PDB file of C-alpha atoms in Angstrom:
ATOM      1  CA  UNK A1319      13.031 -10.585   1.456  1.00 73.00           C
ATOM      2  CA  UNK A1320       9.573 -11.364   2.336  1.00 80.00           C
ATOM      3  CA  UNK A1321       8.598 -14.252   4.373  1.00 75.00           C
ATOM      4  CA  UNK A1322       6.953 -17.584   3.030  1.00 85.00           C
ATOM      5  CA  UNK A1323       3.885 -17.020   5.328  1.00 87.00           C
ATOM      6  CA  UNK A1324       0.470 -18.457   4.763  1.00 89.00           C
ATOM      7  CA  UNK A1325      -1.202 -14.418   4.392  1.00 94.00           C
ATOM      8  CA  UNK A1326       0.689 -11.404   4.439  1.00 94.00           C
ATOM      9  CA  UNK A1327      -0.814  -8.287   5.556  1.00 95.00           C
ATOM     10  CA  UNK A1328       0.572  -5.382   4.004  1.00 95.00           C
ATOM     11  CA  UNK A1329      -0.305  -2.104   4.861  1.00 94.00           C
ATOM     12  CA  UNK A1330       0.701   1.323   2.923  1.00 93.00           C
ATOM     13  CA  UNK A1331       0.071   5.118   2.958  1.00 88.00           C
ATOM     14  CA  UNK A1332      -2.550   5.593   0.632  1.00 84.00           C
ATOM     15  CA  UNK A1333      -1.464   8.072  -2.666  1.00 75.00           C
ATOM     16  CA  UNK A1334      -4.727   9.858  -3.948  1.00 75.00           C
ATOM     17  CA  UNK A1335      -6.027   6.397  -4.351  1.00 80.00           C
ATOM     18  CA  UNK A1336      -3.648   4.151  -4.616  1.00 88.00           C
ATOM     19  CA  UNK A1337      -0.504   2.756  -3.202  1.00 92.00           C
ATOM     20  CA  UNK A1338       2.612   4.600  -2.870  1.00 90.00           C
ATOM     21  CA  UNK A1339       5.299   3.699  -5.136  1.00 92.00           C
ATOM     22  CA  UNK A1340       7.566   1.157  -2.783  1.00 92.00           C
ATOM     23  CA  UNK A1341       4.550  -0.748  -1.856  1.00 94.00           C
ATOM     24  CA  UNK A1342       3.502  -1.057  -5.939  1.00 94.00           C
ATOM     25  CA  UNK A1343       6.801  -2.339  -6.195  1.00 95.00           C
ATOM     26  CA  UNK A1344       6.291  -5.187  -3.993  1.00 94.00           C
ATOM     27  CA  UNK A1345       3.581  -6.311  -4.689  1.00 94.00           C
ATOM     28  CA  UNK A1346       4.393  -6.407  -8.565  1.00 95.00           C
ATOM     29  CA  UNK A1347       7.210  -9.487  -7.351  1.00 93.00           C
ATOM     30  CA  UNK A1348       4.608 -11.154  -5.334  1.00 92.00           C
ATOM     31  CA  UNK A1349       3.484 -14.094  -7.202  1.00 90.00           C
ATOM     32  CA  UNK A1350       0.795 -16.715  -5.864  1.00 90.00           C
ATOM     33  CA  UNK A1351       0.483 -15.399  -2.416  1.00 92.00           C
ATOM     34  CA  UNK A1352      -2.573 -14.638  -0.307  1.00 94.00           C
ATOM     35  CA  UNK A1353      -2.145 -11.153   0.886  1.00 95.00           C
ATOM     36  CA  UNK A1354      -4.479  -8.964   2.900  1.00 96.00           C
ATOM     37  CA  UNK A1355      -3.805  -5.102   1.862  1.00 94.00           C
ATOM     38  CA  UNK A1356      -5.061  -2.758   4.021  1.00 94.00           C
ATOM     39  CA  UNK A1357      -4.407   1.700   3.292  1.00 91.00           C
ATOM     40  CA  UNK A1358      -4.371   4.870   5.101  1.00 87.00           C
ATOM     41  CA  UNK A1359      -5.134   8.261   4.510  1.00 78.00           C
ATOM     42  CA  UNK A1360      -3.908  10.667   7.043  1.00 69.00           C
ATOM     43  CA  UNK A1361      -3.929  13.872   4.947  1.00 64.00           C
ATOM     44  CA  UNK A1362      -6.196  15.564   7.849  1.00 64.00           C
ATOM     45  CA  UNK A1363      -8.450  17.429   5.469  1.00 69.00           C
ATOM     46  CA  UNK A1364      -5.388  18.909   4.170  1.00 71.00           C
ATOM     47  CA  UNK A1365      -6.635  21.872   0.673  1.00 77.00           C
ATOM     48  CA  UNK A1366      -3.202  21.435   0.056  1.00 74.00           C
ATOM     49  CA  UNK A1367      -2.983  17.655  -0.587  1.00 67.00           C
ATOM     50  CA  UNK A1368      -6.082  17.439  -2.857  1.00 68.00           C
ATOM     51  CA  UNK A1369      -4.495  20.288  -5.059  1.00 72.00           C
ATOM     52  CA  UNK A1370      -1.559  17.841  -5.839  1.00 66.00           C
TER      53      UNK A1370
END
C-alpha cells in the first residue's frame, strides 16, 4: 500500500534506461499523485552489463 502523502519520492535501480520492472509496476497504479522519481546506475563500468 502506498501512503496518501502530498509527494512521493521513489527511487529505483536504473535498467539500461529505464526502471526496473517492480518499480514500472507501481507507478502504472499511481493515479493523480505528485511523485519525485529519482534512478541509479551502479553498473561500475561493468563490459559485461552493456553487452546485455
Amino acid at each position: 500500500t502506498v501512503p496518501s502523502s502530498e509527494l512521493l519520492y521513489i527511487g529505483f535501480w536504473t535498467d539500461k534506461g529505464n526502471a526496473d520492472n517492480e518499480t514500472l509496476t507501481l507507478l502504472s497504479t499511481l493515479k493523480n499523485r505528485r511523485i519525485f522519481l529519482f534512478g541509479t546506475a551502479g553498473f561500475g563500468g561493468s563490459d559485461a552489463y552493456f553487452q546485455k
